[in-house]
Structures are given as structure tokens and as C-alpha cells.
JSON list of C-alpha atoms in Angstrom, two decimals:
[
{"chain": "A", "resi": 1, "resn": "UNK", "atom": "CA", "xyz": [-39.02, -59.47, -1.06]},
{"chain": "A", "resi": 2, "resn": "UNK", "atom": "CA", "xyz": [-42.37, -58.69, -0.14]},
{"chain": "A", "resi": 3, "resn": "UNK", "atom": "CA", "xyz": [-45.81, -60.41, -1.69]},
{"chain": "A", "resi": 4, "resn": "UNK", "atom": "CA", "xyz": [-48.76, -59.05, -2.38]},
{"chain": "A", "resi": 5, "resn": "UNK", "atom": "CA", "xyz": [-51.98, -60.02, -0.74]},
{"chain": "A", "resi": 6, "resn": "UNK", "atom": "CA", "xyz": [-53.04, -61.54, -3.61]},
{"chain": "A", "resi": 7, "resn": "UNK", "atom": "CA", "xyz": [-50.03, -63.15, -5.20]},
{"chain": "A", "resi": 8, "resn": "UNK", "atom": "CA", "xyz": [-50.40, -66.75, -5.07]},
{"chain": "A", "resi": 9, "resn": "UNK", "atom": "CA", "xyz": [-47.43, -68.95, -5.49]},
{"chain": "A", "resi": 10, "resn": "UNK", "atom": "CA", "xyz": [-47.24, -72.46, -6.85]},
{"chain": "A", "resi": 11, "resn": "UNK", "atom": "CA", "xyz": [-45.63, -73.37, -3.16]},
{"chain": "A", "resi": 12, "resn": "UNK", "atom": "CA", "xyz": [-48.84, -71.93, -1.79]},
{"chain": "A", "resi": 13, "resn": "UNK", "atom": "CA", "xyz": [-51.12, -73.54, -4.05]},
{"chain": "A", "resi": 14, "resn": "UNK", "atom": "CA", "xyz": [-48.96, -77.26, -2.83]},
{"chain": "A", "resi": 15, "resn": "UNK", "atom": "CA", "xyz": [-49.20, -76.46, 0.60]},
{"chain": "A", "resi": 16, "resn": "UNK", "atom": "CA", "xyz": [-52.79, -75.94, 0.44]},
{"chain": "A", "resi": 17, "resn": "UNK", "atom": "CA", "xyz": [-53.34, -78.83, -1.36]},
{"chain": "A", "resi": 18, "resn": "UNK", "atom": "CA", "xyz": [-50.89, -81.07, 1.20]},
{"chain": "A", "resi": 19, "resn": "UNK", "atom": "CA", "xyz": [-54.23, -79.81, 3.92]},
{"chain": "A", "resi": 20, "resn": "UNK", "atom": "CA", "xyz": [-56.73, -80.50, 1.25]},
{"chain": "A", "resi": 21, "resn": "UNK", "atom": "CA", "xyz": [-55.26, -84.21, 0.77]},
{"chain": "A", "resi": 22, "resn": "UNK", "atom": "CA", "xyz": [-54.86, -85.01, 4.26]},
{"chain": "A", "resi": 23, "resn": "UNK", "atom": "CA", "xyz": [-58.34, -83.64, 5.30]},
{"chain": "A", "resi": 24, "resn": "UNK", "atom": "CA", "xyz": [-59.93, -85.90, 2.49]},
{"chain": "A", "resi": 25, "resn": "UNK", "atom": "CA", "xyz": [-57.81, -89.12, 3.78]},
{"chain": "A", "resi": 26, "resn": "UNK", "atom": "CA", "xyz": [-59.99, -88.11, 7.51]},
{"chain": "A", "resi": 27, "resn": "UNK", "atom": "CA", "xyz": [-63.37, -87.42, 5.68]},
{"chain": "A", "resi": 28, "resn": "UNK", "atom": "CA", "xyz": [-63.60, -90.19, 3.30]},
{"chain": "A", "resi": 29, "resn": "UNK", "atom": "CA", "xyz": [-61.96, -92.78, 6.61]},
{"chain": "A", "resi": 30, "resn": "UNK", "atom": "CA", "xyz": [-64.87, -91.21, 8.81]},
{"chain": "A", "resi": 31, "resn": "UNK", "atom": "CA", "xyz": [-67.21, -91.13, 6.29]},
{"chain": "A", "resi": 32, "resn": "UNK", "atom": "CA", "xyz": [-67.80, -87.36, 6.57]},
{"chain": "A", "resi": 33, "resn": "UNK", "atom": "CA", "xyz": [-68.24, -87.01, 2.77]},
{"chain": "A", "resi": 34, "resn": "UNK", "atom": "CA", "xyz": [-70.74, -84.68, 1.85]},
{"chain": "A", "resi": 35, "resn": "UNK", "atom": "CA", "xyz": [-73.65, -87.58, 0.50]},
{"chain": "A", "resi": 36, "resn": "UNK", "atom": "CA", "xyz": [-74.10, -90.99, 0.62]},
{"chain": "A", "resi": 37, "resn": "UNK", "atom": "CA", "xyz": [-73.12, -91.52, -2.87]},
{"chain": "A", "resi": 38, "resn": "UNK", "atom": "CA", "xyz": [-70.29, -89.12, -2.79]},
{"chain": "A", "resi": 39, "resn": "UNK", "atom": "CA", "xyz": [-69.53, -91.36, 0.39]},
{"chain": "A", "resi": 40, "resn": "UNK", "atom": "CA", "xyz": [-69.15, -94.11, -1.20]},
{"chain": "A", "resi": 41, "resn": "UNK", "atom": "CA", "xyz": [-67.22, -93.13, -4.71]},
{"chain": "A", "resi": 42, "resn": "UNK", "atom": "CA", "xyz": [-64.32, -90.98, -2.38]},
{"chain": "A", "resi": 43, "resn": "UNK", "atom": "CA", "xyz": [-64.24, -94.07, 0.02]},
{"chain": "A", "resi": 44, "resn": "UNK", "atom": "CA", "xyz": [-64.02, -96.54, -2.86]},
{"chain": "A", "resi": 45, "resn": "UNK", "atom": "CA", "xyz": [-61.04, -94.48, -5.08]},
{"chain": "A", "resi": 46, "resn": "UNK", "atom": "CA", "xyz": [-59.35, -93.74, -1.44]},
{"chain": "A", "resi": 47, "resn": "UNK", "atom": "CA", "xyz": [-59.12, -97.72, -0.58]},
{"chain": "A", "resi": 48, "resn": "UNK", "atom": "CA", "xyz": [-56.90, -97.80, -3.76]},
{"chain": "A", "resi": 49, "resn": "UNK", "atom": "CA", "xyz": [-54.06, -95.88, -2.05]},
{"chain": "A", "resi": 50, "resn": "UNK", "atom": "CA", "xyz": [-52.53, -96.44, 0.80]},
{"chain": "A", "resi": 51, "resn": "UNK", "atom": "CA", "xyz": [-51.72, -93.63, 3.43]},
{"chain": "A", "resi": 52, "resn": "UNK", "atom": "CA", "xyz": [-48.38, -93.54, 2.71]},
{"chain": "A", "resi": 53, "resn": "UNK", "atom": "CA", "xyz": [-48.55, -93.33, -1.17]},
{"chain": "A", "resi": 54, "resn": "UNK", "atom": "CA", "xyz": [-51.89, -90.35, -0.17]},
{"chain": "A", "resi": 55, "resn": "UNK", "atom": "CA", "xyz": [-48.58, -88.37, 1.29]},
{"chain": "A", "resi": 56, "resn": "UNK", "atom": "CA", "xyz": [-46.21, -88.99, -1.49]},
{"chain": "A", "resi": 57, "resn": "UNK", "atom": "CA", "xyz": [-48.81, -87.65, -3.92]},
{"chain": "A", "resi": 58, "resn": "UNK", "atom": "CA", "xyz": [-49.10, -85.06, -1.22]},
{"chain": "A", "resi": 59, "resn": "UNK", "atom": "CA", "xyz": [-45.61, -84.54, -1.42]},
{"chain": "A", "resi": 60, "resn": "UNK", "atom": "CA", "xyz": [-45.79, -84.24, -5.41]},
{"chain": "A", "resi": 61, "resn": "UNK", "atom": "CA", "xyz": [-48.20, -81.09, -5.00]},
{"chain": "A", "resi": 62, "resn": "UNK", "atom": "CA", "xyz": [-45.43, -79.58, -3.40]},
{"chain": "A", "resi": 63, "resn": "UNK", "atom": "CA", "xyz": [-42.04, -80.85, -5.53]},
{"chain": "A", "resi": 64, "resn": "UNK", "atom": "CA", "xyz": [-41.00, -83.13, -8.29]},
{"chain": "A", "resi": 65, "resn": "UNK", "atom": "CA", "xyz": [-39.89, -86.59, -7.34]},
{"chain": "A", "resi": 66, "resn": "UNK", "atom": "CA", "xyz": [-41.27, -88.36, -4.65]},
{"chain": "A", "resi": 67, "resn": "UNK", "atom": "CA", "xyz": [-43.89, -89.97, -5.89]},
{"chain": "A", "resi": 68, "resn": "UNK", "atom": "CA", "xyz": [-42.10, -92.31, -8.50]},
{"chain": "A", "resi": 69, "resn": "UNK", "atom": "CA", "xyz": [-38.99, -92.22, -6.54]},
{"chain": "A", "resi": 70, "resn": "UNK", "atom": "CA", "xyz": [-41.29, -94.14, -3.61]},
{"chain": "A", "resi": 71, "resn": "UNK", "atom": "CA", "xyz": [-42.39, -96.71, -6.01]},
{"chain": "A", "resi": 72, "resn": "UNK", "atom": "CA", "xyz": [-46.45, -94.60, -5.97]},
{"chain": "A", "resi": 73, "resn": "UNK", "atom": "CA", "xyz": [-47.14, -94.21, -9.49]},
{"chain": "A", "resi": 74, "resn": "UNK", "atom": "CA", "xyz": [-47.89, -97.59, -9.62]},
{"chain": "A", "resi": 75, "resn": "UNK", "atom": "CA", "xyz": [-50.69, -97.15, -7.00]},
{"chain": "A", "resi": 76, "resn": "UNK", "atom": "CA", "xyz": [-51.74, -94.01, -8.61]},
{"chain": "A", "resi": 77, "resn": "UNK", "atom": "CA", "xyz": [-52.13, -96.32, -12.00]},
{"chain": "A", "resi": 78, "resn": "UNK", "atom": "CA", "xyz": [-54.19, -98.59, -10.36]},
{"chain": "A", "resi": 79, "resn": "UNK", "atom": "CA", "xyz": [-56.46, -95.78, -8.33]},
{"chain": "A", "resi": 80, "resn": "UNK", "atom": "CA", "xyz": [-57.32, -95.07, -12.17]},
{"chain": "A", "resi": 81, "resn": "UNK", "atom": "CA", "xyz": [-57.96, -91.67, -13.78]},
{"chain": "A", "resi": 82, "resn": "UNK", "atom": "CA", "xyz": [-62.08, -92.20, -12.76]},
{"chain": "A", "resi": 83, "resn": "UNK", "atom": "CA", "xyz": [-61.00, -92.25, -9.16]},
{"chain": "A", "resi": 84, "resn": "UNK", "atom": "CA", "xyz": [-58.33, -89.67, -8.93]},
{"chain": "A", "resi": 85, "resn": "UNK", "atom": "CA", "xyz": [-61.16, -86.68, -10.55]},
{"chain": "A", "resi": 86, "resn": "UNK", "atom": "CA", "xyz": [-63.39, -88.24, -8.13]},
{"chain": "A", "resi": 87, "resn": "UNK", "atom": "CA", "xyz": [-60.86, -87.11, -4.95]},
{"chain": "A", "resi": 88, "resn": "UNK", "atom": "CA", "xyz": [-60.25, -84.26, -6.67]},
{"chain": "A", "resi": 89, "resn": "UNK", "atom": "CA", "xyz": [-63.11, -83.04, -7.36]},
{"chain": "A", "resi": 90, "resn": "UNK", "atom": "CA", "xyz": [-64.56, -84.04, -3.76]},
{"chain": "A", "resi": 91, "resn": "UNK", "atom": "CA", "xyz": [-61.08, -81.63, -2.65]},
{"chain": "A", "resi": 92, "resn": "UNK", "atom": "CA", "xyz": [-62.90, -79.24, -4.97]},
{"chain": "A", "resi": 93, "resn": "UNK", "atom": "CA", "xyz": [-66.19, -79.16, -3.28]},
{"chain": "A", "resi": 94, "resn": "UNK", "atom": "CA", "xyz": [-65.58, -79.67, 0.36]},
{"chain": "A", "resi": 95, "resn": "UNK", "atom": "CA", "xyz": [-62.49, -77.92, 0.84]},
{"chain": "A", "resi": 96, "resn": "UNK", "atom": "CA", "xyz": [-61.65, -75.36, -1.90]},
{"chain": "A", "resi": 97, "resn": "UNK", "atom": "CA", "xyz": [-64.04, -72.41, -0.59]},
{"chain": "A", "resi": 98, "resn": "UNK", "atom": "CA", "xyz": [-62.74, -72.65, 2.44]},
{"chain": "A", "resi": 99, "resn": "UNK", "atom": "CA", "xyz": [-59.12, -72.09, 1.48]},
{"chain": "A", "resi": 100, "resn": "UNK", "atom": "CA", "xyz": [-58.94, -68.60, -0.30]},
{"chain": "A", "resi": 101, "resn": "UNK", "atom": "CA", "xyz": [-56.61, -68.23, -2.43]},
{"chain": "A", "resi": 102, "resn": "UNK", "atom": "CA", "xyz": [-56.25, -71.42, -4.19]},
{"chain": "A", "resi": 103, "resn": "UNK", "atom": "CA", "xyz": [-58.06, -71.85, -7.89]},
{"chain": "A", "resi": 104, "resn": "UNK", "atom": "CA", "xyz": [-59.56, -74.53, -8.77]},
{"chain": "A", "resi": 105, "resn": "UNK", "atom": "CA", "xyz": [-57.54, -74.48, -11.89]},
{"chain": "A", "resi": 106, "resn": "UNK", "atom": "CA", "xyz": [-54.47, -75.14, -10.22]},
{"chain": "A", "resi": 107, "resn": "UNK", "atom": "CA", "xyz": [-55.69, -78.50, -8.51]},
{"chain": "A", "resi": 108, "resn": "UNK", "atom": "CA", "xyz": [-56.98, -79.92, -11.16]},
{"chain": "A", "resi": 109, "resn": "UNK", "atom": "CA", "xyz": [-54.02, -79.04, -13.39]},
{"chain": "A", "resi": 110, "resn": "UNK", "atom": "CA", "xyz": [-51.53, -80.66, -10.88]},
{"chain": "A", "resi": 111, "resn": "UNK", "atom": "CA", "xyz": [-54.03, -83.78, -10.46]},
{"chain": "A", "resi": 112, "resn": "UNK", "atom": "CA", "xyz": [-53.45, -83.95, -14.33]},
{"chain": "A", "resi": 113, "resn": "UNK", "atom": "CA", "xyz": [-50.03, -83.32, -14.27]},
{"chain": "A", "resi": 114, "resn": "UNK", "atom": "CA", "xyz": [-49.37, -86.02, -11.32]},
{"chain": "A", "resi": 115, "resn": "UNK", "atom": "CA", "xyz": [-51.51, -88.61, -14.08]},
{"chain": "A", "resi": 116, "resn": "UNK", "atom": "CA", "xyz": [-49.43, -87.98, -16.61]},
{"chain": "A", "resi": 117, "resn": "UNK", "atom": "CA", "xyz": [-46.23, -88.22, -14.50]},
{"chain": "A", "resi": 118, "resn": "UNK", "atom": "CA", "xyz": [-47.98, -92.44, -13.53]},
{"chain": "A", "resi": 119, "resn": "UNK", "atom": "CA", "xyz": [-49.28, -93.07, -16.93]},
{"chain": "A", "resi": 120, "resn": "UNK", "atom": "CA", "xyz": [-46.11, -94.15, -18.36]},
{"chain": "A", "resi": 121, "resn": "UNK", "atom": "CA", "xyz": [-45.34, -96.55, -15.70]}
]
């Protein structure tokens, strides 16, 4: 079966975001963020994960089940709503334009959908 140039697919859209996520966890640990204050709020919401829960929510872009599985959403909780728009909107700004392709939409609907999959917790 053969895609279209500019089909998108929701595997796509995960795989992208699997870069995106790992390219913030470098930025905001070499403080590459894009100002001071952005700096600061991306390194402050990052602290509240650790790397290895930053790949299971990774991981959650791209399937259903790791994240809770791995004992995450509790991390995620914690990390707050404030914090995770903060990342993802940081994603948003440094690293969307330069991944054609991907919406916006669809990041901020899975950062949504991956709160609502913690909340209950």
C-alpha cells in the first residue's frame, strides 16, 4: 500500500514526537532553551520526571500501555498539568517547524490524552 506525500499517520505523528521528547530532555539538561525564562520553566517541569519515565511517556506517543504499566503516571501527576503544557508547548516552539508534517494539533491532543490517562491515578 502506498502513502501519499502528505498522508500523515498517527505512527508518524508518535515517532516524531519520540525525537521531539528526547531533543527537549538534551535542551532543557544543556540549557539550550530558547530564553532565560523559558530556561528555567522547561528545566523546572523536566526535573519532575526522570529520564526513564521522559521515555515511557515517549513510548505512550507511540502505543497504549507503557506508561502506567511502568508505574509513570504517578510522575506525570506530580510533573502537574502547568508543567506538562509548558514541555509541550516548548516541543511546539523549538521543534515543531522543523519537523514537517506533524500538526500542532496532534501534540497537544496526545499531551491531553496522556493527562487524562495519569489523572485518575
Amino acid at each position: 500500500m502506498a502513502l501519499k506525500a502528505t498522508t500523515v499517520t498517527k505512527s508518524m505523528v508518535a515517532a516524531s514526537f519520540a525525537i521531539i521528547v528526547m531533543a527537549v530532555l538534551v535542551s532543557a539538561a544543556t540549557s539550550l532553551a530558547q530564553s532565560p525564562e523559558s530556561d528555567h520553566l522547561v528545566n523546572k517541569c523536566m526535573a519532575k520526571l526522570s529520564s526513564r519515565c521522559a521515555m515511557y511517556v515517549t513510548a505512550e506517543m507511540y502505543s497504549h500501555g507503557p506508561l502506567k504499566q511502568h508505574g509513570c503516571c504517578l510522575e506525570v501527576y506530580h510533573m502537574g498539568r502547568v508543567c506538562l503544557n509548558i514541555v509541550t508547548k516548548h516541543v511546539i516552539q523549538t521543534f515543531l517547524p522543523k519537523l514537517g508534517g506533524v500538526r500542532k494539533q496532534d501534540i497537544l491532543e496526545k499531551s491531553t490524552q496522556i493527562w487524562y490517562l495519569c489523572v485518575p491515578v
